[in-house]
Amino acid sequence: MIKSMTGFGRGEYTDGKRNITVEIKSVNHRYSDISIKMPRRYSFAEDKVKSAVKEKLRRGKVDVSIMVENITENDINIKLNEPIAKQYYENLKMLQSNFDLCGEISLRLLATMPDVMKAIPDVEDEEEITKAILIPVSEASSNLENMRQIEGEKLAEDLIEKGEKIKCILDKIAERAPGVVKDYTARLRERITELLDGNANLPEERILTEAAIFADKYSIDEEITRLNSHLLQLKKILKEGKEAEGKKLDFLVQEMNREANTIGSKANDITITNHMLEIKSEIEKIREQVQNIE
């Protein structure tokens, strides 16, 4: 199934001690690039979180945001930083002495100084907490995956439609191509007639030889056949493709563009050239959208 690389998923879980919320968003990227933003105290779970996300998302730039809200008092310890308190006290005493200041250095004052009292998170069971975090991670990944699948289906439908449009234009080119040789032959005959001014017989054999050389040099039959084949492959992949088809589609679109360029350079006909401009425009639209397929 074709999947988009763009999506968003959210998961929530509570274990009675903490509420955990996970949000995952992804955009297109050539490779797999997963970045995780979570409280530093839970960084021990980062590798397992990344592995869990990778199971669902093969390619794309993925941002994982994990928020943990503690809802019990047992998860926090208040610690006194005695060395810091001592430095505050000694510096305040020095300030008082140097400037001959009055007043007492009270407990209330010292307790309000930065870093004297710290709330230290108490993480006891890393395995238990990791399991708790992975539950909303899995939920968010699944929700993101669902969104990517839905978006992928829409992308596939649109790309198939663009492929059909290219096929219709290509059929017009195939229909027009034989007429290019006929037009060239007619122009060549007219030109020779003007040059001879009716004073000699037209060198019909020479005209036909030149027409044959022109037809061989500017023939686009092979390119049309190959481009048609690429369009069939595109449709097959989009309808029957398995996961992670983005790179294959990207290569296929490059080949389509190559054939389109060759047809345009060999066309030697304004009608075909105009048709090719339409085709190249559609191929470019396909190329841009394929960049977003996993």
Coordinates of C-alpha atoms in Angstrom, one line a residue:
M1 CA 0.0 0.0 0.0
I2 CA 1.3 3.4 -1.0
K3 CA 1.9 5.7 2.0
S4 CA 2.5 9.3 2.4
M5 CA 5.5 10.5 4.5
T6 CA 3.4 13.4 5.9
G7 CA 1.2 12.9 8.9
F8 CA 0.5 13.4 12.6
G9 CA -0.4 11.1 15.5
R10 CA -1.2 11.5 19.1
G11 CA -1.2 9.0 22.0
E12 CA -2.1 9.4 25.7
Y13 CA -1.6 7.1 28.7
T14 CA -1.8 7.3 32.5
D15 CA -0.5 4.7 35.0
G16 CA -1.8 6.4 38.1
K17 CA 1.5 8.1 38.8
R18 CA 2.0 10.1 35.7
N19 CA 0.1 11.3 32.6
I20 CA 2.1 10.7 29.4
T21 CA 1.3 12.4 26.1
V22 CA 3.1 11.6 22.9
E23 CA 2.8 13.5 19.6
I24 CA 4.5 12.4 16.4
K25 CA 4.6 14.3 13.2
S26 CA 6.5 13.4 10.0
V27 CA 7.4 15.1 6.7
N28 CA 9.1 13.8 3.6
H29 CA 12.8 13.0 3.7
R30 CA 15.2 11.0 1.6
Y31 CA 16.1 8.7 4.5
S32 CA 14.8 7.9 8.0
D33 CA 15.5 10.7 10.4
I34 CA 13.9 10.4 13.8
S35 CA 14.4 13.1 16.5
I36 CA 13.0 12.7 20.0
K37 CA 12.2 15.5 22.5
M38 CA 11.5 14.3 26.0
P39 CA 12.3 15.2 29.6
R40 CA 16.0 14.5 30.3
R41 CA 15.2 12.3 33.3
Y42 CA 13.6 9.8 31.0
S43 CA 16.4 9.8 28.4
F44 CA 17.1 6.1 29.2
A45 CA 14.0 5.2 27.2
E46 CA 15.0 7.1 24.0
D47 CA 16.5 4.1 22.2
K48 CA 13.5 2.0 22.7
V49 CA 11.2 4.8 21.7
K50 CA 13.1 5.3 18.5
S51 CA 13.0 1.5 17.7
A52 CA 9.2 1.5 18.3
V53 CA 8.7 4.3 15.9
K54 CA 11.0 2.8 13.3
E55 CA 8.8 -0.4 13.2
K56 CA 6.0 1.7 11.7
L57 CA 7.9 4.4 9.8
R58 CA 10.5 3.3 7.3
R59 CA 11.3 6.7 5.8
G60 CA 10.7 10.4 6.5
K61 CA 11.8 13.1 8.9
V62 CA 10.0 12.3 12.2
D63 CA 9.7 14.5 15.3
V64 CA 8.6 12.7 18.5
S65 CA 7.5 14.9 21.4
I66 CA 7.0 13.2 24.8
M67 CA 5.4 15.1 27.7
V68 CA 5.2 13.6 31.2
E69 CA 3.1 15.1 34.0
N70 CA 3.7 13.7 37.4
I71 CA 0.4 13.4 39.4
T72 CA 1.8 12.0 42.7
E73 CA 4.1 13.4 45.4
N74 CA 6.1 10.2 45.5
D75 CA 7.8 11.0 42.3
I76 CA 9.7 14.1 43.6
N77 CA 12.3 14.5 46.3
I78 CA 13.3 17.9 47.8
K79 CA 17.1 18.2 48.2
L80 CA 19.1 20.8 50.1
N81 CA 22.2 22.0 48.3
E82 CA 24.3 22.8 51.4
P83 CA 27.5 24.0 49.6
I84 CA 25.4 26.5 47.6
A85 CA 23.6 27.7 50.7
K86 CA 27.0 28.2 52.5
Q87 CA 28.4 30.3 49.6
Y88 CA 25.3 32.5 49.6
Y89 CA 25.6 33.0 53.4
E90 CA 29.3 33.8 53.3
N91 CA 28.9 36.2 50.4
L92 CA 26.0 37.9 52.1
K93 CA 28.0 38.3 55.3
M94 CA 30.9 39.8 53.3
L95 CA 28.5 42.2 51.6
Q96 CA 27.1 43.2 55.0
S97 CA 30.6 43.8 56.4
N98 CA 32.0 45.7 53.4
F99 CA 29.1 48.1 53.2
D100 CA 28.3 48.3 56.9
L101 CA 24.8 47.0 56.3
C102 CA 22.2 46.2 59.0
G103 CA 19.8 43.3 59.1
E104 CA 19.9 39.6 59.6
I105 CA 20.6 36.8 57.1
S106 CA 17.5 34.7 57.7
L107 CA 16.4 31.2 56.9
R108 CA 13.7 32.6 54.7
L109 CA 16.2 34.6 52.7
L110 CA 18.6 31.7 52.2
A111 CA 15.7 29.3 51.3
T112 CA 14.6 31.5 48.4
M113 CA 18.0 31.8 46.8
P114 CA 18.3 29.9 43.5
D115 CA 19.4 26.3 43.6
V116 CA 19.5 26.1 47.5
M117 CA 16.4 23.9 47.4
K118 CA 15.8 21.6 44.4
A119 CA 13.0 19.3 43.4
I120 CA 14.7 16.2 42.2
P121 CA 12.7 13.7 40.2
D122 CA 12.9 10.2 41.8
V123 CA 13.0 7.6 39.0
E124 CA 13.2 4.2 40.5
D125 CA 12.1 1.6 38.0
E126 CA 13.4 2.5 34.5
E127 CA 11.9 -0.6 32.9
E128 CA 8.4 0.1 34.3
I129 CA 8.5 3.7 33.1
T130 CA 9.9 2.7 29.7
K131 CA 6.9 0.4 29.2
A132 CA 4.5 3.1 30.3
I133 CA 6.1 5.6 27.7
L134 CA 6.0 3.0 24.9
I135 CA 2.2 2.6 25.3
P136 CA 1.3 6.1 24.0
V137 CA 4.2 6.0 21.6
S138 CA 2.7 2.9 20.0
E139 CA -0.8 4.6 19.9
A140 CA 0.6 7.8 18.4
S141 CA 2.6 5.8 15.8
S142 CA -0.5 3.8 14.8
N143 CA -2.6 7.0 14.4
L144 CA 0.2 8.6 12.4
E145 CA 0.4 5.4 10.2
N146 CA -3.4 5.6 9.6
M147 CA -3.1 9.2 8.5
R148 CA -0.2 8.4 6.2
Q149 CA -2.2 5.5 4.6
I150 CA -5.2 7.7 4.0
E151 CA -3.0 10.4 2.5
G152 CA -1.1 7.8 0.4
E153 CA -4.4 6.6 -1.1
K154 CA -5.3 10.1 -2.1
L155 CA -1.8 10.6 -3.6
A156 CA -2.1 7.3 -5.6
E157 CA -5.4 8.3 -7.0
D158 CA -4.1 11.7 -8.1
L159 CA -0.9 10.2 -9.6
I160 CA -2.9 7.6 -11.5
E161 CA -5.1 10.4 -12.9
K162 CA -2.0 12.4 -14.0
G163 CA -0.6 9.2 -15.6
E164 CA -3.8 8.8 -17.6
K165 CA -3.6 12.4 -18.7
I166 CA -0.1 11.9 -20.0
K167 CA -1.2 8.7 -21.8
C168 CA -3.9 10.6 -23.6
I169 CA -1.4 13.3 -24.7
L170 CA 1.1 10.6 -25.8
D171 CA -1.6 9.0 -28.0
K172 CA -2.0 12.3 -29.8
I173 CA 1.7 12.5 -30.3
A174 CA 1.8 8.9 -31.7
E175 CA -1.0 9.8 -34.0
R176 CA 0.7 13.0 -35.2
A177 CA 4.2 11.5 -35.6
P178 CA 3.7 9.8 -39.1
G179 CA 2.4 13.1 -40.4
V180 CA 5.7 14.8 -39.6
V181 CA 7.6 12.7 -42.2
K182 CA 4.9 13.4 -44.8
D183 CA 5.0 17.1 -44.1
Y184 CA 8.8 17.1 -44.3
T185 CA 8.6 15.2 -47.7
A186 CA 6.0 17.7 -49.0
R187 CA 8.1 20.7 -48.0
L188 CA 11.2 19.1 -49.5
R189 CA 9.5 18.5 -52.8
E190 CA 8.1 22.1 -52.8
R191 CA 11.6 23.5 -52.1
I192 CA 13.2 21.5 -54.9
T193 CA 10.5 22.5 -57.3
E194 CA 11.2 26.2 -56.5
L195 CA 14.9 25.7 -57.0
L196 CA 14.5 23.9 -60.3
D197 CA 11.9 26.4 -61.4
G198 CA 10.2 23.7 -63.4
N199 CA 13.2 23.2 -65.7
A200 CA 13.9 19.6 -64.8
N201 CA 12.2 16.5 -63.5
L202 CA 12.0 16.2 -59.8
P203 CA 14.5 13.7 -58.4
E204 CA 11.9 11.5 -56.7
E205 CA 14.3 8.8 -55.6
R206 CA 16.5 11.4 -54.0
I207 CA 13.5 13.0 -52.2
L208 CA 12.4 9.6 -50.9
T209 CA 15.9 8.9 -49.6
E210 CA 16.1 12.2 -47.8
A211 CA 12.7 11.5 -46.3
A212 CA 13.8 8.1 -45.1
I213 CA 16.9 9.6 -43.5
F214 CA 14.8 12.2 -41.8
A215 CA 12.3 9.6 -40.6
D216 CA 15.1 7.4 -39.2
K217 CA 16.9 10.4 -37.5
Y218 CA 13.8 11.9 -35.9
S219 CA 11.8 8.7 -35.2
I220 CA 10.2 8.8 -31.7
D221 CA 8.5 5.4 -31.9
E222 CA 10.9 3.8 -29.4
E223 CA 10.6 6.7 -26.9
I224 CA 6.8 6.6 -27.1
T225 CA 6.8 2.8 -26.5
R226 CA 9.1 3.2 -23.5
L227 CA 7.2 6.1 -22.0
N228 CA 4.0 4.1 -22.4
S229 CA 5.7 1.2 -20.6
H230 CA 6.7 3.5 -17.8
L231 CA 3.2 4.8 -17.5
L232 CA 1.9 1.2 -17.1
Q233 CA 4.5 0.5 -14.4
L234 CA 3.5 3.7 -12.6
K235 CA -0.1 2.6 -12.6
K236 CA 0.7 -0.9 -11.5
I237 CA 2.9 0.2 -8.6
L238 CA 0.3 2.7 -7.4
K239 CA -2.5 0.2 -7.5
E240 CA -0.6 -2.9 -6.3
G241 CA 2.5 -1.5 -4.8
K242 CA 3.8 -2.7 -1.4
E243 CA 5.3 -0.6 1.3
A244 CA 8.2 1.7 0.8
E245 CA 7.7 2.2 -3.0
G246 CA 8.8 5.9 -2.9
K247 CA 12.4 5.3 -4.2
K248 CA 11.2 3.0 -7.0
L249 CA 8.7 5.6 -8.1
D250 CA 11.3 8.3 -7.9
F251 CA 13.6 6.3 -10.3
L252 CA 10.6 5.6 -12.6
V253 CA 9.7 9.3 -12.9
Q254 CA 13.4 10.1 -13.8
E255 CA 13.1 7.6 -16.6
M256 CA 9.8 9.1 -17.8
N257 CA 11.4 12.5 -17.8
R258 CA 14.3 11.2 -19.8
E259 CA 12.1 9.8 -22.5
A260 CA 10.0 13.0 -22.6
N261 CA 13.1 15.1 -23.1
T262 CA 14.3 12.8 -25.9
I263 CA 10.9 13.0 -27.7
G264 CA 10.9 16.8 -27.3
S265 CA 14.4 17.1 -28.8
K266 CA 13.7 14.9 -31.7
A267 CA 10.1 16.1 -32.4
N268 CA 10.9 18.7 -35.1
D269 CA 7.3 19.6 -35.1
I270 CA 5.5 22.4 -33.2
T271 CA 2.4 20.4 -32.4
I272 CA 4.4 17.6 -30.9
T273 CA 6.6 20.1 -29.0
N274 CA 3.5 21.7 -27.5
H275 CA 2.2 18.3 -26.5
M276 CA 5.5 17.5 -24.9
L277 CA 5.5 20.7 -22.8
E278 CA 2.1 19.5 -21.4
I279 CA 3.6 16.1 -20.7
K280 CA 6.7 17.5 -19.0
S281 CA 4.5 19.7 -16.8
E282 CA 2.5 16.7 -15.6
I283 CA 5.7 14.6 -15.0
E284 CA 7.1 17.5 -12.9
K285 CA 3.9 17.4 -10.8
I286 CA 4.2 13.7 -10.4
R287 CA 7.9 14.1 -9.4
E288 CA 7.0 16.6 -6.7
Q289 CA 4.3 14.3 -5.2
V290 CA 6.4 11.2 -5.4
Q291 CA 8.9 12.9 -3.1
N292 CA 6.2 12.5 -0.4
I293 CA 5.7 8.8 -0.8
E294 CA 7.4 6.5 1.7

